[in-house]
Amino acid sequence: MLIIKNLNKTYPNGTQALNAVNLTLEKGMFGLLGPNGAGKSTLMRTIATLQLADSGTIDFEGIDVFKQPEALRKILGYLPQDFGVYPKVSAEMMLDHIAKVKGITNKGERKEYVADLLHKVNLYKFRSRNLGDYSGGMRQRFGIAQALLGNPKLIIVDEPTAGLDPLERNRFHNLLSELGEDAVVILSTHIVDDVTNLCQNMAVFNEGKILVQGNPQVLSDTLNGKVYRKHIDKSDMETIENEFTMLSNYLRGGQFYVNIYSEANPGDGFEAVPNDLEDFYFYCINKKEQQEAAV
């Protein structure tokens, strides 16, 4: 179990990246969903012992993360949003080295283990290629492999599907779902589909705060019958934003549409549409922004 209590972090420039964050996570997949710049990476780095908070505590299975960082690192798998590679080293050699550091000392066992990981992330046939020659998607898959070394009990993946094509995303989703059976897995992302497909527990996170937490389907269902769509001229956008809680705007067949939240049918050409987690996510983010603008 991962227990985060009253976590706060303010950077020297005055940005409050974490604001009284409280979370309790059991084994399984947890989705941290928020826009870029919300503070998700700060929270992930803090849990991963790469930076300290100004106040608050983090406990994982009896380990005080701030006082016992080395103990956590032994059972931690971490894929940051941006990570570097040694360009002149092959994927196989690098994973072998990391596996040795993680305590897999038997050479034959290590070779078999690394080969299995490379198969899982679809890099086995490129195992001898230098990491500097990998494409962006291949580097991401390598990062996923190194995060899984040592059968970690806590796995943190920050925007893990960035740079992956649809087939690779599906492969990674299947892999993560398996891992969630035996570990606490935190998926930090701005991609709603990743959370919808993988997570039984999630939180919407913005401006360093947890806005809401719960089961994705249960949260989405709170908007049932309250999402409406309309085809509009782009010039009408400001009027719509002033009158309603805007959820999203998008093009479909070359035409401009908006989705709004409304307790009752607003009429005027709006039609009720089925809602999903993306609507709920935008509802949380946009409602907060509109409330702040009104203050």
XYZ file of C-alpha atoms in Angstrom:
295
model
C 0.000 0.000 0.000
C 1.204 3.504 -0.882
C 0.112 6.245 1.520
C 0.692 9.911 0.670
C -0.263 12.480 3.276
C -0.484 16.252 2.891
C 2.291 16.543 0.308
C 3.330 20.104 -0.601
C 5.988 21.485 -2.935
C 6.621 25.061 -4.052
C 9.473 25.888 -6.429
C 11.718 28.954 -5.968
C 9.848 30.802 -8.739
C 6.668 30.596 -6.638
C 4.958 27.793 -8.547
C 3.072 25.519 -6.160
C 3.481 22.166 -7.902
C 1.934 20.092 -5.095
C -0.867 21.376 -2.895
C -1.950 19.177 0.036
C -1.891 15.931 -1.963
C -3.410 12.922 -0.181
C -3.629 9.450 -1.733
C -3.924 5.864 -0.515
C -3.288 3.260 -3.224
C -3.671 -0.514 -3.100
C -2.232 -3.000 -5.601
C -3.470 -2.425 -9.122
C -3.496 0.269 -11.769
C -4.023 3.859 -10.657
C -4.435 6.588 -13.258
C -3.297 10.132 -12.535
C -5.004 12.152 -15.235
C -4.210 15.794 -15.825
C -3.070 18.341 -18.411
C 0.560 19.100 -19.163
C 1.948 21.358 -16.447
C -0.496 20.133 -13.811
C 2.276 18.932 -11.488
C 2.005 15.215 -12.295
C 5.728 14.810 -13.022
C 6.620 16.600 -9.791
C 4.493 14.135 -7.853
C 6.023 11.170 -9.709
C 9.595 12.377 -9.096
C 8.827 12.947 -5.430
C 7.427 9.440 -4.970
C 10.447 8.064 -6.875
C 12.841 9.741 -4.357
C 14.314 12.082 -6.983
C 13.288 15.212 -5.094
C 11.993 16.158 -1.676
C 8.698 17.768 -0.803
C 8.471 20.855 1.404
C 6.165 18.994 3.760
C 4.139 15.815 4.026
C 4.950 12.109 4.107
C 5.057 9.122 1.746
C 4.965 5.547 3.058
C 5.165 2.387 0.973
C 4.791 -0.972 2.686
C 6.301 0.440 5.888
C 9.120 2.300 4.119
C 9.369 6.011 4.899
C 10.228 7.206 1.399
C 11.953 10.415 2.498
C 13.971 8.784 5.295
C 14.690 5.457 3.531
C 15.043 6.283 -0.174
C 17.503 3.442 -0.868
C 15.063 0.879 0.514
C 12.353 2.098 -1.849
C 14.656 2.180 -4.883
C 15.313 -1.547 -4.497
C 11.641 -2.304 -5.190
C 10.862 0.614 -7.505
C 10.435 0.651 -11.274
C 10.345 4.140 -12.772
C 9.856 5.398 -16.318
C 10.179 9.205 -16.341
C 8.644 11.375 -19.011
C 12.101 12.259 -20.338
C 15.059 9.953 -19.908
C 18.504 9.701 -21.466
C 20.294 6.676 -22.876
C 23.909 5.703 -23.451
C 24.061 6.032 -27.251
C 26.977 3.633 -27.836
C 25.580 0.768 -25.748
C 23.165 -1.869 -27.027
C 19.798 -2.439 -25.387
C 20.804 -5.957 -24.381
C 24.049 -4.815 -22.744
C 22.349 -1.960 -20.909
C 19.549 -4.123 -19.542
C 22.085 -6.775 -18.521
C 24.016 -4.147 -16.581
C 20.897 -2.810 -14.850
C 19.780 -6.351 -14.008
C 23.149 -7.027 -12.399
C 22.850 -3.852 -10.324
C 19.338 -4.964 -9.314
C 20.859 -8.133 -7.846
C 20.436 -10.747 -10.590
C 23.971 -12.118 -10.327
C 23.635 -15.440 -12.174
C 24.761 -14.770 -15.760
C 22.551 -17.394 -17.385
C 19.502 -16.364 -15.393
C 20.196 -12.721 -16.216
C 20.513 -13.422 -19.954
C 17.205 -15.291 -19.987
C 15.488 -12.593 -17.959
C 16.718 -9.778 -20.235
C 15.658 -11.718 -23.348
C 12.165 -12.171 -21.900
C 11.885 -8.439 -21.203
C 13.022 -7.550 -24.713
C 10.388 -9.883 -26.142
C 7.694 -8.262 -23.977
C 8.454 -4.787 -25.325
C 8.999 -6.035 -28.893
C 12.700 -5.122 -29.035
C 14.319 -8.550 -29.101
C 15.246 -8.432 -32.780
C 16.870 -5.031 -32.164
C 18.692 -6.132 -29.004
C 22.181 -5.643 -30.476
C 21.489 -2.210 -31.932
C 22.992 0.762 -30.071
C 20.471 2.808 -28.135
C 21.607 5.954 -29.954
C 20.256 4.441 -33.171
C 16.806 3.738 -31.748
C 13.756 5.702 -32.889
C 11.747 7.662 -30.322
C 9.196 4.863 -29.962
C 11.920 2.246 -29.568
C 13.602 4.299 -26.846
C 10.270 4.528 -25.054
C 9.911 0.749 -25.195
C 13.440 0.374 -23.855
C 12.532 2.719 -20.996
C 9.541 0.538 -20.227
C 11.784 -2.545 -20.142
C 14.270 -0.999 -17.698
C 11.409 0.112 -15.439
C 10.230 -3.495 -15.162
C 13.592 -4.963 -14.177
C 13.708 -6.736 -10.836
C 9.956 -7.348 -10.501
C 9.318 -4.025 -8.717
C 6.522 -3.704 -6.172
C 5.929 -0.047 -6.996
C 5.929 0.977 -10.660
C 5.672 4.600 -11.793
C 5.207 5.367 -15.476
C 5.035 9.010 -16.546
C 3.371 9.542 -19.950
C 4.433 6.024 -21.011
C 2.560 5.796 -24.318
C 4.007 9.003 -25.770
C 5.670 8.144 -29.060
C 4.084 4.702 -29.344
C 2.003 3.687 -32.341
C -1.449 2.107 -31.733
C -0.109 -1.460 -31.888
C 2.664 -0.667 -29.404
C 0.178 1.084 -27.115
C -1.995 -2.034 -27.048
C 1.044 -4.188 -26.264
C 2.031 -1.868 -23.417
C -1.530 -1.769 -22.057
C -1.580 -5.568 -21.878
C 1.778 -5.604 -20.121
C 0.726 -3.010 -17.555
C -2.531 -4.808 -16.805
C -0.535 -7.945 -15.943
C 1.815 -5.999 -13.679
C -1.069 -4.447 -11.785
C -1.942 -7.851 -10.354
C 1.162 -7.916 -8.137
C 2.248 -4.288 -7.736
C 1.055 -0.753 -7.185
C 1.249 0.797 -10.654
C 0.853 4.555 -11.086
C 0.085 5.691 -14.611
C 0.575 9.432 -15.014
C -0.904 10.659 -18.289
C -2.960 13.253 -20.139
C -4.371 10.559 -22.455
C -7.876 9.715 -21.261
C -8.083 6.422 -23.167
C -5.088 5.033 -21.251
C -6.945 5.504 -17.961
C -10.255 4.258 -19.368
C -8.684 1.062 -20.674
C -6.427 0.222 -17.738
C -7.477 1.672 -14.404
C -10.028 0.774 -11.749
C -8.986 3.777 -9.668
C -8.007 7.250 -10.825
C -7.746 10.902 -9.900
C -8.059 14.092 -11.904
C -5.068 16.282 -11.065
C -4.569 19.937 -11.918
C -2.505 22.828 -10.552
C -0.972 20.552 -7.940
C -4.327 19.450 -6.540
C -6.410 16.304 -6.691
C -9.785 17.515 -7.932
C -11.593 14.181 -7.615
C -10.744 10.498 -7.121
C -12.663 7.294 -7.780
C -13.551 4.588 -10.270
C -13.444 5.932 -13.860
C -16.823 4.485 -14.845
C -18.529 5.674 -11.658
C -17.116 9.177 -12.116
C -18.108 9.254 -15.778
C -21.649 8.146 -14.917
C -22.194 11.275 -12.801
C -22.608 13.174 -16.084
C -25.240 10.833 -17.529
C -27.923 12.890 -19.270
C -26.009 16.134 -18.738
C -23.777 16.312 -21.819
C -25.053 18.115 -24.917
C -23.569 18.687 -28.346
C -24.102 21.332 -30.996
C -22.671 22.240 -34.377
C -21.671 25.924 -34.230
C -19.714 28.553 -36.108
C -16.304 29.073 -34.599
C -17.187 32.737 -34.070
C -19.855 31.667 -31.538
C -17.321 29.987 -29.259
C -16.936 32.894 -26.837
C -20.705 33.126 -26.360
C -20.962 29.403 -25.627
C -18.078 29.589 -23.143
C -19.757 32.463 -21.296
C -23.159 30.750 -21.080
C -22.241 27.139 -20.331
C -19.678 24.853 -18.737
C -17.666 24.002 -21.815
C -16.381 20.424 -22.041
C -14.676 20.305 -25.420
C -14.650 21.600 -28.961
C -13.647 19.545 -31.966
C -13.943 19.061 -35.714
C -16.026 16.251 -37.171
C -16.354 15.891 -40.928
C -14.885 19.363 -41.298
C -17.578 20.905 -39.080
C -17.045 22.530 -35.704
C -18.816 21.053 -32.650
C -18.921 21.764 -28.927
C -19.835 19.550 -25.981
C -21.238 21.304 -22.923
C -22.432 20.311 -19.454
C -25.968 21.290 -18.495
C -28.326 20.071 -15.771
C -31.274 20.498 -18.148
C -31.679 20.461 -21.910
C -30.509 23.922 -23.040
C -32.500 23.752 -26.301
C -31.349 26.043 -29.114
C -30.133 23.180 -31.282
C -28.249 21.271 -28.581
C -28.750 17.483 -28.547
C -28.089 15.051 -25.696
C -25.162 12.695 -26.357
C -23.671 9.743 -24.442
C -20.861 10.876 -22.146
C -17.534 9.231 -21.400
C -14.508 9.749 -19.153
C -13.125 12.430 -21.444
C -16.251 14.530 -20.870
C -15.891 14.071 -17.118
C -12.202 15.016 -17.255
C -12.931 18.231 -19.171
C -15.834 18.930 -16.813
C -13.489 18.850 -13.810
C -10.814 20.985 -15.438
C -13.068 23.539 -17.111
C -15.506 23.912 -14.219
C -12.618 24.766 -11.899
C -11.277 27.336 -14.372
C -14.694 28.933 -14.770
C -15.204 29.089 -11.004
C -11.835 30.820 -10.567
C -12.632 33.284 -13.351
C -15.875 34.203 -11.606
C -14.179 35.006 -8.294
